[in-house]
Short mmCIF file of C-alpha atoms in Angstrom, two decimals:
data_model
loop_
_atom_site.label_atom_id
_atom_site.label_comp_id
_atom_site.label_asym_id
_atom_site.label_seq_id
_atom_site.Cartn_x
_atom_site.Cartn_y
_atom_site.Cartn_z
CA MET W 161 33.10 15.31 -35.72
CA ARG W 162 35.77 14.12 -38.12
CA GLU W 163 36.39 15.23 -41.69
CA ARG W 164 38.02 13.48 -44.64
CA ILE W 165 38.60 14.25 -48.28
CA ILE W 166 37.87 11.08 -50.26
CA ARG W 167 38.63 10.35 -53.90
CA SER W 168 36.03 8.90 -56.23
CA GLY W 169 37.64 8.40 -59.61
CA ASP W 170 39.03 11.77 -60.60
CA VAL W 171 37.04 13.90 -58.14
CA GLU W 172 37.49 14.69 -54.46
CA LEU W 173 34.57 14.54 -52.06
CA TRP W 174 34.41 16.38 -48.75
CA THR W 175 32.97 14.12 -46.04
CA GLN W 176 32.20 14.30 -42.35
CA ALA W 177 31.39 11.67 -39.70
CA ILE W 178 29.38 12.47 -36.55
CA GLY W 179 28.88 9.91 -33.80
CA GLU W 180 30.63 6.92 -32.27
CA PRO W 181 32.97 5.17 -34.75
CA ASP W 182 31.60 1.71 -33.98
CA ALA W 183 27.92 2.72 -34.25
CA PRO W 184 25.81 1.54 -37.22
CA ALA W 185 26.61 3.78 -40.19
CA LEU W 186 23.95 6.08 -41.62
CA LEU W 187 24.80 7.68 -44.98
CA LEU W 188 22.98 10.93 -45.77
CA ASN W 189 22.31 11.61 -49.46
CA ALA W 190 21.08 15.18 -49.82
CA GLY W 191 18.51 16.69 -52.15
CA ASP W 192 19.33 18.20 -55.50
CA CYS W 193 21.27 21.46 -55.56
CA GLN W 194 22.25 20.79 -51.94
CA SER W 195 25.51 20.20 -50.12
CA SER W 196 26.12 18.30 -46.90
CA MET W 197 25.39 21.43 -44.86
CA ASP W 198 21.79 21.51 -46.07
CA TRP W 199 21.12 18.69 -43.61
CA PRO W 200 19.86 20.56 -40.51
CA GLU W 201 22.36 20.44 -37.66
CA ASP W 202 19.69 19.53 -35.12
CA LEU W 203 18.59 16.56 -37.23
CA VAL W 204 22.17 15.35 -37.79
CA HIS W 205 22.91 15.39 -34.06
CA LEU W 206 19.58 13.79 -33.16
CA LEU W 207 20.48 10.92 -35.49
CA ALA W 208 23.96 10.63 -33.96
CA ASP W 209 22.58 10.77 -30.41
CA ALA W 210 20.13 8.00 -31.35
CA GLY W 211 23.09 5.68 -31.92
CA HIS W 212 24.20 6.20 -35.51
CA LEU W 213 27.54 7.03 -37.06
CA VAL W 214 26.19 9.74 -39.37
CA LEU W 215 28.08 10.33 -42.61
CA ARG W 216 27.32 13.38 -44.69
CA TYR W 217 29.17 14.50 -47.79
CA ASP W 218 29.19 17.09 -50.54
CA TYR W 219 28.09 15.86 -53.93
CA ARG W 220 30.54 16.73 -56.69
CA ASP W 221 29.89 20.35 -57.75
CA THR W 222 28.63 21.27 -54.27
CA GLY W 223 30.25 22.51 -51.07
CA ARG W 224 33.95 21.69 -50.77
CA SER W 225 33.97 18.80 -53.23
CA THR W 226 35.40 19.13 -56.73
CA HIS W 227 33.71 21.79 -58.87
CA ARG W 228 34.11 21.59 -62.65
CA GLU W 229 32.27 22.75 -65.72
CA PHE W 230 29.84 20.02 -66.62
CA PRO W 231 30.05 19.75 -70.45
CA PRO W 232 33.78 18.84 -70.50
CA ASN W 233 33.35 16.61 -67.41
CA PRO W 234 29.97 14.89 -67.73
CA TYR W 235 28.60 12.34 -65.27
CA ASP W 236 25.30 10.68 -64.47
CA PHE W 237 23.33 9.32 -61.53
CA ASP W 238 25.24 6.06 -61.70
CA ASP W 239 28.40 8.07 -61.01
CA LEU W 240 26.70 9.72 -58.04
CA ALA W 241 25.88 6.26 -56.66
CA ARG W 242 29.52 5.24 -57.10
CA ASP W 243 30.52 8.41 -55.24
CA ALA W 244 28.36 7.29 -52.32
CA VAL W 245 30.14 3.92 -52.30
CA ALA W 246 33.49 5.74 -52.35
CA VAL W 247 32.42 7.58 -49.19
CA LEU W 248 31.87 4.24 -47.43
CA ASP W 249 35.22 2.98 -48.72
CA GLY W 250 36.97 6.12 -47.54
CA TRP W 251 35.66 5.60 -44.01
CA GLU W 252 36.44 1.86 -44.20
CA LEU W 253 32.80 0.87 -43.74
CA GLU W 254 31.46 -2.31 -45.26
CA ARG W 255 27.77 -1.38 -45.04
CA ALA W 256 25.49 1.50 -44.17
CA HIS W 257 21.86 2.52 -43.99
CA SER W 258 21.26 5.04 -46.81
CA LEU W 259 18.89 7.90 -46.03
CA GLY W 260 18.00 9.86 -49.15
CA PHE W 261 16.01 13.07 -49.46
CA GLY W 262 14.78 14.21 -52.87
CA MET W 263 17.50 13.46 -55.41
CA GLY W 264 19.27 11.56 -52.64
CA SER W 265 16.39 9.09 -52.67
CA ALA W 266 17.12 8.42 -56.34
CA VAL W 267 20.76 7.80 -55.42
CA SER W 268 19.61 5.46 -52.64
CA GLN W 269 17.43 3.50 -55.06
CA LEU W 270 20.42 3.04 -57.37
CA LEU W 271 22.55 1.93 -54.44
CA ALA W 272 19.95 -0.72 -53.61
CA LEU W 273 19.92 -1.89 -57.23
CA ASP W 274 23.62 -1.87 -58.06
CA HIS W 275 25.48 -1.90 -54.72
CA ARG W 276 23.10 -3.78 -52.45
CA GLU W 277 25.97 -5.59 -50.69
CA ARG W 278 26.97 -2.23 -49.18
CA LEU W 279 23.60 -1.55 -47.59
CA THR W 280 21.81 -2.56 -44.42
CA ALA W 281 18.67 -0.57 -45.26
CA ILE W 282 17.35 2.38 -47.23
CA THR W 283 14.98 5.16 -46.22
CA LEU W 284 13.44 7.16 -49.05
CA LEU W 285 12.01 10.60 -48.41
CA GLY W 286 10.60 13.18 -50.83
CA SER W 287 10.96 11.09 -53.96
CA CYS W 288 9.14 9.05 -56.60
CA ALA W 289 9.52 5.64 -58.21
CA MET W 290 11.66 5.19 -61.30
CA ASP W 291 8.67 4.53 -63.53
CA VAL W 292 7.60 8.16 -63.11
CA ASP W 293 8.48 10.56 -65.95
CA PHE W 294 9.58 13.14 -63.41
CA PHE W 295 11.05 15.80 -65.66
CA GLY W 296 8.36 15.31 -68.28
CA ASN W 297 5.80 15.93 -65.56
CA TRP W 298 7.20 19.41 -65.02
CA GLU W 299 6.00 20.31 -68.51
CA ARG W 300 2.68 18.57 -67.89
CA ALA W 301 2.23 20.61 -64.70
CA LEU W 302 2.40 23.76 -66.83
CA THR W 303 0.21 22.54 -69.69
CA GLY W 304 -2.36 20.58 -67.71
CA GLU W 305 -1.70 17.49 -69.80
CA PRO W 306 -2.38 14.25 -67.88
CA THR W 307 0.56 12.17 -66.72
CA LEU W 308 1.42 8.86 -68.34
CA ASP W 309 0.76 6.87 -65.16
CA GLY W 310 -2.17 8.74 -63.62
CA LEU W 311 -0.08 9.95 -60.69
CA PRO W 312 -0.11 13.69 -59.97
CA THR W 313 2.37 16.17 -61.39
CA PRO W 314 4.29 18.54 -59.16
CA GLU W 315 2.26 21.56 -58.11
CA ARG W 316 2.24 24.15 -60.88
CA TRP W 317 3.41 26.92 -58.55
CA PHE W 318 6.50 24.88 -57.65
CA VAL W 319 7.48 24.37 -61.29
CA GLU W 320 6.96 28.06 -62.07
CA LEU W 321 9.12 29.14 -59.14
CA ALA W 322 11.77 26.49 -59.79
CA LEU W 323 12.09 27.66 -63.39
CA ASN W 324 12.20 31.31 -62.35
CA PRO W 325 13.91 31.35 -58.93
CA ALA W 326 14.53 35.11 -59.05
CA SER W 327 10.77 35.64 -58.76
CA VAL W 328 10.75 34.76 -55.06
CA SER W 329 13.13 34.97 -52.12
CA GLU W 330 14.91 31.84 -50.94
CA ILE W 331 13.16 32.10 -47.60
CA GLU W 332 9.73 32.34 -49.21
CA PHE W 333 10.48 29.44 -51.56
CA TYR W 334 11.32 27.13 -48.66
CA ARG W 335 8.35 28.42 -46.70
CA ARG W 336 6.08 27.30 -49.52
CA LEU W 337 7.88 23.95 -49.83
CA SER W 338 7.29 23.41 -46.11
CA GLY W 339 3.52 23.77 -46.35
CA ASP W 340 1.17 25.50 -43.94
CA GLN W 341 0.53 22.90 -41.24
CA LEU W 342 3.82 22.89 -39.30
CA PRO W 343 5.63 25.84 -37.70
CA PHE W 344 8.15 27.47 -40.03
CA ASP W 345 11.34 28.54 -38.26
CA GLU W 346 12.73 31.35 -40.41
CA ALA W 347 15.68 31.98 -38.08
CA GLU W 348 16.75 28.33 -38.31
CA LEU W 349 16.58 28.46 -42.11
CA ARG W 350 18.63 31.67 -42.26
CA GLN W 351 21.31 30.04 -40.11
CA ARG W 352 21.31 27.01 -42.40
CA ILE W 353 21.69 29.19 -45.49
CA GLU W 354 24.63 31.03 -43.91
CA ARG W 355 26.22 27.71 -42.92
CA VAL W 356 25.92 26.44 -46.50
CA ARG W 357 27.53 29.58 -47.86
CA ALA W 358 30.33 29.59 -45.31
CA HIS W 359 31.02 25.91 -45.96
CA ALA W 360 31.36 26.53 -49.69
CA ALA W 361 34.29 28.86 -48.91
CA ASP W 362 35.80 30.03 -52.22
CA GLU W 363 33.19 28.21 -54.27
CA GLU W 364 29.80 29.76 -54.86
CA PRO W 365 27.02 27.56 -53.48
CA VAL W 366 25.62 25.60 -56.40
CA GLU W 367 22.40 27.03 -57.80
CA ASP W 368 21.87 24.72 -60.75
CA HIS W 369 23.24 21.28 -59.99
CA PRO W 370 23.86 19.36 -63.24
CA HIS W 371 21.21 16.82 -62.25
CA GLY W 372 19.02 18.59 -64.78
CA GLN W 373 21.55 17.73 -67.47
CA ILE W 374 22.08 14.13 -66.35
CA ARG W 375 18.44 13.12 -66.45
CA GLN W 376 18.20 9.58 -67.66
CA ASP W 377 15.40 7.34 -68.77
CA TRP W 378 14.33 6.17 -65.33
CA THR W 379 11.68 3.94 -66.84
CA LYS W 380 14.36 1.55 -68.10
CA ARG W 381 15.16 0.75 -64.45
CA ALA W 382 11.57 0.78 -63.20
CA ALA W 383 11.08 -2.98 -63.37
CA ASP W 384 14.32 -3.46 -61.43
CA LEU W 385 12.74 -2.01 -58.28
CA ALA W 386 10.97 -5.34 -57.86
CA ASP W 387 14.40 -6.94 -57.41
CA ILE W 388 15.43 -4.79 -54.45
CA THR W 389 16.16 -6.96 -51.43
CA THR W 390 17.40 -4.21 -49.09
CA PRO W 391 14.87 -3.44 -46.33
CA ALA W 392 13.17 -0.25 -47.46
CA LEU W 393 11.21 2.43 -45.65
CA VAL W 394 9.34 5.09 -47.62
CA ILE W 395 8.27 8.20 -45.75
CA GLU W 396 5.24 10.04 -47.03
CA ALA W 397 5.07 13.82 -46.72
CA PRO W 398 1.38 14.70 -47.19
CA LEU W 399 2.10 18.30 -48.24
CA ASP W 400 5.00 17.57 -50.61
CA PRO W 401 4.33 19.81 -53.65
CA ILE W 402 6.96 18.03 -55.78
CA HIS W 403 5.85 14.43 -55.17
CA PRO W 404 2.29 14.73 -53.85
CA PRO W 405 0.47 11.70 -52.49
CA PRO W 406 0.10 8.96 -53.56
CA HIS W 407 3.66 9.03 -54.99
CA ALA W 408 5.18 7.71 -51.75
CA ARG W 409 2.68 4.86 -51.60
CA HIS W 410 3.37 4.00 -55.24
CA LEU W 411 7.10 3.92 -54.52
CA ALA W 412 6.60 1.66 -51.50
CA GLU W 413 4.41 -0.67 -53.53
CA SER W 414 7.14 -0.90 -56.18
CA ILE W 415 9.70 -2.33 -53.73
CA PRO W 416 9.06 -5.79 -52.25
CA GLY W 417 8.41 -5.64 -48.53
CA ALA W 418 8.83 -1.87 -48.29
CA ARG W 419 7.10 -0.16 -45.40
CA LEU W 420 5.28 3.17 -45.68
CA THR W 421 4.96 5.66 -42.87
CA THR W 422 3.56 9.17 -42.87
CA ILE W 423 4.87 12.24 -41.04
CA PRO W 424 1.73 14.39 -40.65
CA GLY W 425 1.97 17.95 -41.93
CA MET W 426 5.32 17.46 -43.67
CA GLY W 427 6.08 19.12 -46.99
CA HIS W 428 9.24 18.95 -49.13
CA TYR W 429 11.32 20.49 -46.37
CA LEU W 430 13.23 19.23 -43.33
CA ALA W 431 11.48 21.52 -40.87
CA PRO W 432 12.49 21.38 -37.18
CA ALA W 433 9.08 19.95 -36.30
CA ILE W 434 9.80 16.76 -38.26
CA HIS W 435 13.34 16.13 -36.97
CA GLN W 436 12.31 13.92 -34.04
CA PRO W 437 9.64 11.92 -35.93
CA LEU W 438 12.10 11.35 -38.77
CA THR W 439 14.83 10.29 -36.34
CA ASP W 440 12.44 7.87 -34.66
CA ALA W 441 11.39 6.35 -37.99
CA VAL W 442 14.97 5.98 -39.23
CA THR W 443 16.16 4.53 -35.94
CA ALA W 444 13.41 1.91 -35.90
CA HIS W 445 14.16 1.00 -39.51
CA VAL W 446 17.89 0.63 -38.85
CA GLY W 447 17.03 -2.17 -36.46
CA ALA W 448 14.95 -3.82 -39.20
CA GLY W 449 17.89 -3.76 -41.58
CA MET W 450 20.58 -5.12 -39.27
#
């Protein structure tokens, strides 16, 4: 494993590469409120052992990357996409397969729209299409108001817990995100939480990533998804309480030629039981994008 601090504009990003230097690059874009260490170690090494040069990095305001107060130093999702490109530049890589989970899938979609020359493929996991009023649907989940597009809102219990995180333990929150069909490894999660905290060093692990303040009108980019030419794989998690089915299918249908695959029993959580199926799906898709 090799580490580098990379500059993106006026911020510094902590990055790490795992795997053979000449292997096809796989860029990991984490979920919201998460640093690079939220990617499970077993999954990262499975991906590297499968023949990828795995790159993970801390978003600004997470982990060991630059932390600043948001109001005097605002940014948006377009800046996060440019940060991802800076990571590739810093490792002197022309192209990579972008694997995005949650918010990282939104970053991956923007990469495919605005930086497609830097991509071999994208894999989107735990996300929705840009024509979905995601943040507006949080309110609709609480009021019972129907969505604008007929797709389901997040589960009400998720919104209630997300808005009041002190009402439940971190372990229990992730247990509920994981669903009830796959084994839940509490010990593995506790180790991951400790790794995230240790990695943050002098910085407190981020609890409220500014993504909530940088929400943008995704619908203005919705039609652009039809212009994506990067080979795309969308992974459906049947028990995802944030983007329940058929959100994944709708996303796949919004991108020309995108493939849809399902990991049975998966929720909005990278549980150990899904590490090998996810690695297999990503590895097969890398070949499609080369």
